[in-house]
Coordinates of C-alpha atoms and ligand atoms in Angstrom, one line a residue:
M8 CA 10.6 31.6 15.4
L9 CA 7.0 30.3 14.8
P10 CA 5.4 28.2 17.0
L11 CA 5.1 25.2 16.2
R12 CA 5.0 22.0 17.9
K13 CA 8.3 20.7 18.6
N14 CA 7.8 17.5 17.0
I15 CA 6.0 18.8 13.4
A16 CA 9.5 21.8 13.7
E17 CA 11.8 18.7 13.9
M18 CA 10.5 16.3 12.1
A19 CA 11.4 15.8 8.5
G20 CA 8.2 15.1 6.5
Y21 CA 8.0 11.9 4.0
V22 CA 9.7 12.5 1.2
P23 CA 7.2 10.1 -2.0
G24 CA 8.5 8.5 -5.3
F25 CA 9.9 11.3 -8.3
Q26 CA 7.4 11.6 -10.5
P27 CA 9.2 13.6 -13.5
Q28 CA 7.1 15.3 -15.3
E29 CA 8.7 14.7 -18.8
E30 CA 7.7 11.8 -21.7
G31 CA 9.9 8.9 -22.9
W32 CA 10.2 7.1 -19.3
I33 CA 10.0 4.3 -17.9
K34 CA 8.4 4.0 -14.8
L35 CA 8.7 1.8 -12.9
N36 CA 9.8 3.2 -8.8
T37 CA 5.8 3.8 -7.5
N38 CA 4.0 0.4 -8.0
E39 CA 1.6 2.2 -10.3
N40 CA -0.1 -0.1 -12.3
P41 CA 0.6 0.1 -15.9
F42 CA -3.0 -0.6 -16.9
P43 CA -5.9 2.1 -16.6
P44 CA -8.8 1.7 -14.8
S45 CA -12.0 -0.3 -15.1
P46 CA -13.9 0.9 -18.4
K47 CA -17.3 1.0 -16.0
V48 CA -15.2 3.8 -14.1
V49 CA -15.2 5.9 -16.2
E50 CA -18.6 5.6 -17.5
A51 CA -19.0 6.2 -13.2
I52 CA -16.9 9.0 -14.0
T53 CA -18.1 10.7 -16.8
R54 CA -22.0 10.0 -15.7
E55 CA -22.0 11.6 -12.2
L56 CA -19.9 15.2 -14.0
G57 CA -23.5 15.0 -15.1
A58 CA -24.2 18.1 -17.7
D59 CA -22.3 20.5 -18.1
G60 CA -20.5 19.0 -14.8
D61 CA -23.8 20.3 -12.6
N62 CA -23.8 18.0 -10.1
L63 CA -20.9 18.4 -9.0
R64 CA -22.1 21.9 -7.5
K65 CA -23.6 19.9 -4.7
Y66 CA -21.3 17.5 -2.1
P67 CA -21.0 14.6 -1.9
D68 CA -22.7 11.6 0.6
A69 CA -20.2 12.3 3.2
A70 CA -20.6 9.0 4.9
S71 CA -20.0 7.1 0.9
R72 CA -22.8 5.0 1.6
D73 CA -23.0 3.0 -1.9
A74 CA -19.2 2.4 -1.9
R75 CA -19.1 1.1 1.6
K76 CA -22.0 -0.4 0.4
V77 CA -20.5 -2.3 -2.4
A78 CA -17.6 -3.0 -0.3
A79 CA -19.6 -4.9 2.2
E80 CA -20.7 -7.1 -0.1
L81 CA -17.8 -8.3 -2.2
Y82 CA -16.7 -8.6 0.8
G83 CA -19.2 -10.4 2.6
F84 CA -19.2 -7.9 5.8
D85 CA -22.0 -5.9 7.5
P86 CA -22.1 -1.7 6.2
A87 CA -21.1 -1.2 9.9
W88 CA -17.7 -2.7 9.4
V89 CA -16.1 -0.6 6.9
I90 CA -15.2 2.8 5.3
M91 CA -14.4 4.0 2.2
A92 CA -10.8 6.4 1.9
N93 CA -9.2 9.8 1.0
G94 CA -7.0 6.7 -0.1
S95 CA -5.1 3.7 2.1
D96 CA -2.7 7.0 3.6
E97 CA -5.7 8.6 5.4
L98 CA -6.8 5.3 6.8
L99 CA -3.3 4.8 8.3
N100 CA -3.6 8.7 9.4
N101 CA -6.7 8.7 11.1
L102 CA -5.7 5.2 13.3
I103 CA -3.3 6.6 14.7
R104 CA -5.5 9.3 15.6
A105 CA -7.9 7.5 16.9
F106 CA -5.5 5.2 18.9
V107 CA -2.1 6.4 20.0
D108 CA -1.0 9.2 22.1
Q109 CA 1.5 11.3 22.2
G110 CA 4.6 9.2 23.9
E111 CA 2.1 6.7 23.0
E112 CA 4.2 3.5 20.9
V113 CA 3.1 2.0 17.7
G114 CA 5.4 -0.9 16.1
Y115 CA 5.9 -2.2 12.4
I116 CA 8.2 -4.1 11.2
H117 CA 11.8 -2.6 8.7
P118 CA 11.8 -2.5 6.6
S119 CA 8.1 -2.0 5.5
Y120 CA 6.7 2.0 4.1
S121 CA 8.0 4.2 5.7
Y122 CA 5.2 6.7 5.9
Y123 CA 4.2 4.8 9.3
A124 CA 7.5 6.2 11.4
T125 CA 6.4 10.2 9.8
L126 CA 2.8 9.8 10.4
A127 CA 3.3 9.0 13.9
E128 CA 6.2 12.0 14.8
I129 CA 3.3 14.3 13.8
Q130 CA 0.8 12.6 16.6
G131 CA 4.1 12.5 19.2
A132 CA 3.5 8.5 19.2
R133 CA 7.0 6.3 19.7
I134 CA 8.0 4.5 16.8
R135 CA 9.2 0.9 17.7
T136 CA 10.4 -1.0 14.8
F137 CA 11.9 -5.4 14.5
G138 CA 13.1 -6.9 11.9
L139 CA 12.0 -9.6 9.9
T140 CA 14.9 -13.7 10.4
D141 CA 15.4 -15.0 6.6
D142 CA 12.2 -17.0 6.5
F143 CA 10.2 -13.8 6.9
R144 CA 9.3 -13.8 10.6
I145 CA 9.6 -11.0 12.9
A146 CA 12.4 -10.8 14.6
D147 CA 12.1 -11.2 18.2
F148 CA 8.3 -10.3 18.7
P149 CA 7.3 -10.2 22.3
A150 CA 4.8 -12.7 24.2
R151 CA 2.5 -10.1 24.7
Y152 CA 3.2 -6.3 22.1
E153 CA 2.0 -3.7 24.6
G154 CA 2.1 -1.3 21.4
K155 CA -0.8 1.1 20.9
L156 CA -0.7 0.0 17.1
F157 CA 1.0 -2.7 15.3
F158 CA 1.2 -2.3 10.9
L159 CA 2.3 -5.6 9.1
T160 CA 2.5 -4.6 6.2
S161 CA 1.8 -8.0 3.2
P162 CA 2.4 -8.3 1.5
N163 CA 5.2 -6.5 2.3
A164 CA 7.0 -3.4 0.9
P165 CA 9.6 -3.0 -0.4
L166 CA 10.1 -6.5 0.0
G167 CA 7.5 -8.7 -1.0
C168 CA 6.8 -11.3 1.3
A169 CA 4.0 -12.2 2.6
F170 CA 2.5 -13.3 5.8
D171 CA 0.2 -16.1 5.6
N172 CA -2.8 -16.2 7.7
A173 CA -2.2 -18.4 10.3
Y174 CA 1.4 -16.6 11.1
I175 CA -1.5 -13.5 11.9
E176 CA -3.5 -14.8 13.9
E177 CA -0.8 -15.3 15.7
L178 CA 0.5 -12.4 16.0
A179 CA -2.8 -10.4 16.5
Q180 CA -3.4 -12.7 19.7
R181 CA 0.4 -11.7 21.0
C182 CA -1.1 -7.8 20.6
A183 CA -2.4 -6.6 22.7
G184 CA -3.1 -3.2 20.9
M185 CA -4.0 -3.1 17.7
L186 CA -2.5 -5.4 14.6
V187 CA -3.7 -3.1 11.2
V188 CA -2.6 -4.9 7.9
D189 CA -1.8 -3.5 5.4
E190 CA -2.5 -5.3 2.7
A191 CA -1.8 -2.4 -0.7
Y192 CA -1.1 -5.4 -2.4
V193 CA -2.4 -7.9 -1.3
D194 CA -4.9 -8.7 -4.6
F195 CA -1.4 -10.1 -6.2
T196 CA -1.5 -12.4 -4.2
D197 CA -3.8 -16.1 -3.0
E198 CA -4.4 -15.2 0.0
N199 CA -5.8 -12.2 2.4
A200 CA -6.8 -11.5 5.7
M201 CA -9.9 -10.4 5.8
Q202 CA -11.6 -13.0 7.3
L203 CA -9.8 -12.8 10.3
V204 CA -11.4 -9.3 11.2
K205 CA -15.0 -12.0 12.1
N206 CA -12.8 -13.4 14.6
H207 CA -10.5 -10.8 15.8
R208 CA -12.0 -7.6 17.1
N209 CA -8.3 -6.6 17.5
I210 CA -7.1 -6.9 13.8
I211 CA -7.7 -3.8 10.7
V212 CA -6.7 -4.7 7.0
T213 CA -6.9 -1.6 4.5
R214 CA -6.5 -1.5 1.1
T215 CA -6.0 0.5 -1.5
F216 CA -6.5 1.4 -4.6
S217 CA -4.4 2.7 -5.6
K218 CA -2.2 0.0 -7.5
S219 CA -4.3 -3.7 -8.2
Y220 CA -7.6 -0.8 -9.4
S221 CA -4.9 1.2 -11.1
L222 CA -6.8 4.8 -9.4
A223 CA -3.9 6.2 -7.4
G224 CA -4.4 9.7 -9.2
M225 CA -8.0 9.1 -7.5
R226 CA -6.7 8.2 -3.5
L227 CA -9.3 5.8 -3.0
G228 CA -8.8 3.8 -0.6
V229 CA -11.0 1.0 2.2
A230 CA -10.6 -0.5 6.1
V231 CA -12.4 -3.3 6.6
A232 CA -12.4 -3.8 10.8
P233 CA -15.2 -4.2 13.8
P234 CA -18.3 -1.3 14.3
E235 CA -17.0 0.1 17.1
V236 CA -13.3 1.1 14.4
I237 CA -15.5 2.1 11.6
V238 CA -16.9 4.4 15.0
A239 CA -14.0 6.2 15.7
L240 CA -13.2 6.5 12.0
D241 CA -16.0 8.2 11.3
K242 CA -15.5 11.0 13.7
I243 CA -11.8 11.6 13.2
R244 CA -12.6 12.2 8.9
D245 CA -13.2 15.3 7.8
H246 CA -16.4 15.1 6.9
Y247 CA -16.1 15.3 3.0
H248 CA -12.6 12.9 2.4
L249 CA -14.1 12.0 -0.1
D250 CA -15.2 13.7 -3.5
R251 CA -18.3 12.9 -6.2
L252 CA -16.0 11.5 -8.7
A253 CA -14.2 9.0 -6.3
L254 CA -17.0 7.4 -5.3
V255 CA -18.2 6.9 -7.7
A256 CA -14.8 5.8 -8.7
A257 CA -14.9 3.0 -5.9
S258 CA -18.4 1.4 -6.3
A259 CA -17.7 0.8 -9.9
A260 CA -14.2 0.2 -9.3
L261 CA -15.2 -2.2 -6.9
S262 CA -18.7 -3.6 -9.0
D263 CA -16.0 -5.0 -12.2
Q264 CA -13.9 -7.9 -9.8
D265 CA -14.2 -9.7 -13.9
Y266 CA -11.6 -6.9 -15.0
L267 CA -9.7 -6.8 -12.0
Q268 CA -8.6 -10.2 -12.3
S269 CA -7.6 -9.7 -16.2
T270 CA -5.2 -6.4 -14.3
V271 CA -4.2 -8.4 -12.5
T272 CA -2.7 -11.8 -14.1
R273 CA -1.3 -10.6 -16.3
V274 CA 1.2 -8.1 -14.1
R275 CA 1.5 -11.3 -12.5
A276 CA 3.1 -13.1 -15.4
T277 CA 5.4 -10.2 -15.9
R278 CA 6.4 -10.6 -12.9
D279 CA 7.4 -14.5 -12.3
W280 CA 8.1 -14.2 -16.0
F281 CA 10.5 -10.8 -15.6
S282 CA 11.8 -12.8 -11.4
S283 CA 13.0 -15.5 -13.7
E284 CA 15.0 -13.9 -16.1
L285 CA 16.6 -11.5 -13.8
R286 CA 17.6 -15.2 -11.5
S287 CA 19.0 -15.8 -14.7
I288 CA 21.4 -13.3 -15.7
G289 CA 22.9 -13.9 -11.7
Y290 CA 20.0 -11.2 -9.5
Q291 CA 18.7 -12.5 -6.5
I292 CA 15.5 -11.9 -6.9
I293 CA 12.7 -12.5 -3.7
P294 CA 9.6 -14.3 -4.4
S295 CA 6.9 -11.3 -4.9
H296 CA 3.9 -11.9 -3.7
A297 CA 3.2 -8.3 -4.9
N298 CA 2.6 -6.2 -8.6
Y299 CA 7.1 -5.6 -7.7
I300 CA 10.4 -7.7 -6.9
F301 CA 12.8 -6.6 -4.7
A302 CA 16.1 -7.4 -6.5
A303 CA 19.7 -7.4 -5.7
P304 CA 22.8 -8.3 -8.4
R305 CA 25.7 -10.1 -7.5
D306 CA 27.9 -7.6 -6.8
R307 CA 25.2 -6.6 -4.5
N308 CA 25.6 -2.8 -5.3
G309 CA 21.5 -1.5 -6.5
K310 CA 22.7 2.5 -6.6
R311 CA 25.4 1.1 -8.9
V312 CA 22.3 -0.5 -11.5
Y313 CA 19.5 2.6 -10.6
D314 CA 22.6 5.0 -12.0
G315 CA 22.8 2.6 -15.5
L316 CA 18.8 2.6 -15.0
F317 CA 18.2 6.2 -14.4
E318 CA 21.8 7.1 -17.7
R319 CA 18.8 5.1 -20.2
K320 CA 15.4 6.8 -18.8
I321 CA 14.6 4.0 -16.4
L322 CA 12.9 5.1 -14.0
V323 CA 12.9 2.5 -11.0
R324 CA 13.3 2.6 -6.5
Y325 CA 16.6 3.0 -4.9
F326 CA 16.8 3.3 -0.7
S327 CA 20.3 3.8 0.7
D328 CA 18.6 2.2 3.4
P329 CA 21.8 -0.1 5.0
L330 CA 18.6 -3.5 5.1
L331 CA 18.6 -2.6 1.3
A332 CA 21.3 -0.9 -0.5
H333 CA 22.5 -4.1 -2.2
G334 CA 19.2 -4.2 -4.6
L335 CA 16.2 -2.2 -6.7
R336 CA 12.8 -2.1 -5.8
I337 CA 11.0 -2.6 -9.5
S338 CA 7.6 -2.2 -9.3
I339 CA 6.7 -5.1 -12.4
G340 CA 4.8 -2.6 -15.8
T341 CA 3.3 -4.1 -19.5
R342 CA 5.6 -6.7 -20.8
E343 CA 7.2 -4.6 -23.2
E344 CA 8.3 -1.9 -20.1
M345 CA 9.6 -4.9 -18.4
Q346 CA 11.3 -6.3 -22.1
A347 CA 12.8 -2.7 -21.6
T348 CA 14.6 -2.9 -18.4
L349 CA 16.1 -6.3 -18.6
A350 CA 18.4 -5.7 -21.8
A351 CA 19.4 -2.8 -20.1
M352 CA 20.0 -5.3 -17.0
T353 CA 21.5 -7.7 -18.4
E354 CA 24.0 -4.9 -20.6
I355 CA 24.8 -2.7 -17.2
G356 CA 26.0 -6.6 -15.0
Ligands
LIG21 C1 1.6 2.8 -1.6 C2 0.5 1.7 -0.3 C3 0.0 2.8 0.7 C4 -1.5 4.0 0.3 O1 -1.7 4.2 -0.6 P1 -2.7 4.8 -0.8 O2 -4.0 4.5 -1.0 O3 -2.6 5.7 -2.3 O4 -2.8 6.4 0.1 C5 -0.3 2.5 1.8 N1 0.4 1.5 1.7 C6 1.3 0.8 1.6 C7 2.4 -0.2 1.6 C8 1.8 1.1 0.1 O5 2.6 0.5 -0.5

């Protein structure tokens, strides 16, 4: 037998959403953006390659100074409060490594992002989950929460509800440890918690370039946190965690806010249209602040609709978890893709 650590030998590992290799699918299962990234990103990457790819001989800037500066300016922080990452998954991983020892506690809402559980298992941390009330508050959150880290996914995945800043501040005050606000989808809603970092020394905000910036394939994330947290995260990460192309892509994407707004506006409009159409054929829809909706058919049998869509080469996300099996998470694609999906769902009933 391999001399593996016990928790590694026993854990199952995370299973990412299915990525079909052949053409012809309408792919609405991993919350990717249906639009390409900003043309400025493509230009920046091409430029960075240099003649014959000559720039790739050289290591990238280990401190991602340019990208941090651009992000800091955009968010209104000093660069000492900002770190870039190889996807926001890297941040979530390193936050657990920085704050949570073996046997210590990590908390999060169930349902939310199931990768937190995998990361906690790798670390040998204890997991405590909290449910949601009908009005989308955390059920039974203690007056003083003693876990080392609490992950608040806002907007929530897969439900799409969001937590307002007054509530997030209240949670931060109740947390003895750190409150990580995972804002993977925040560009698709109106409010965000970024500025709260300035006034609460235990709030960390993480974001990704995978959804709103259409850069899932580039692997880019960013966090804003008090400088002492950034110092810790800088110690833990691989020194060359971001390659040259990712670094210039990050700066270019952040610098093109007009482009971000134009694609986000289109996704939001399609989301709102699709939600109201589904409601009119009897679906129950949670009002969404993200680029997906959680939709439940009248018979509350998500698997039946998933199978019907799968047969028609439309891929959405079904969760067998008892809290989620009554519905489906459907990412918002182009208007045409959603028209085809609506037609299929109308047929399936
Ligand atoms: C997609 C997602 C992430 C991960 O983003 P990457 O930057 O692609 O690693 C993190 N949290 C939530 C809630 C997500 O949905």
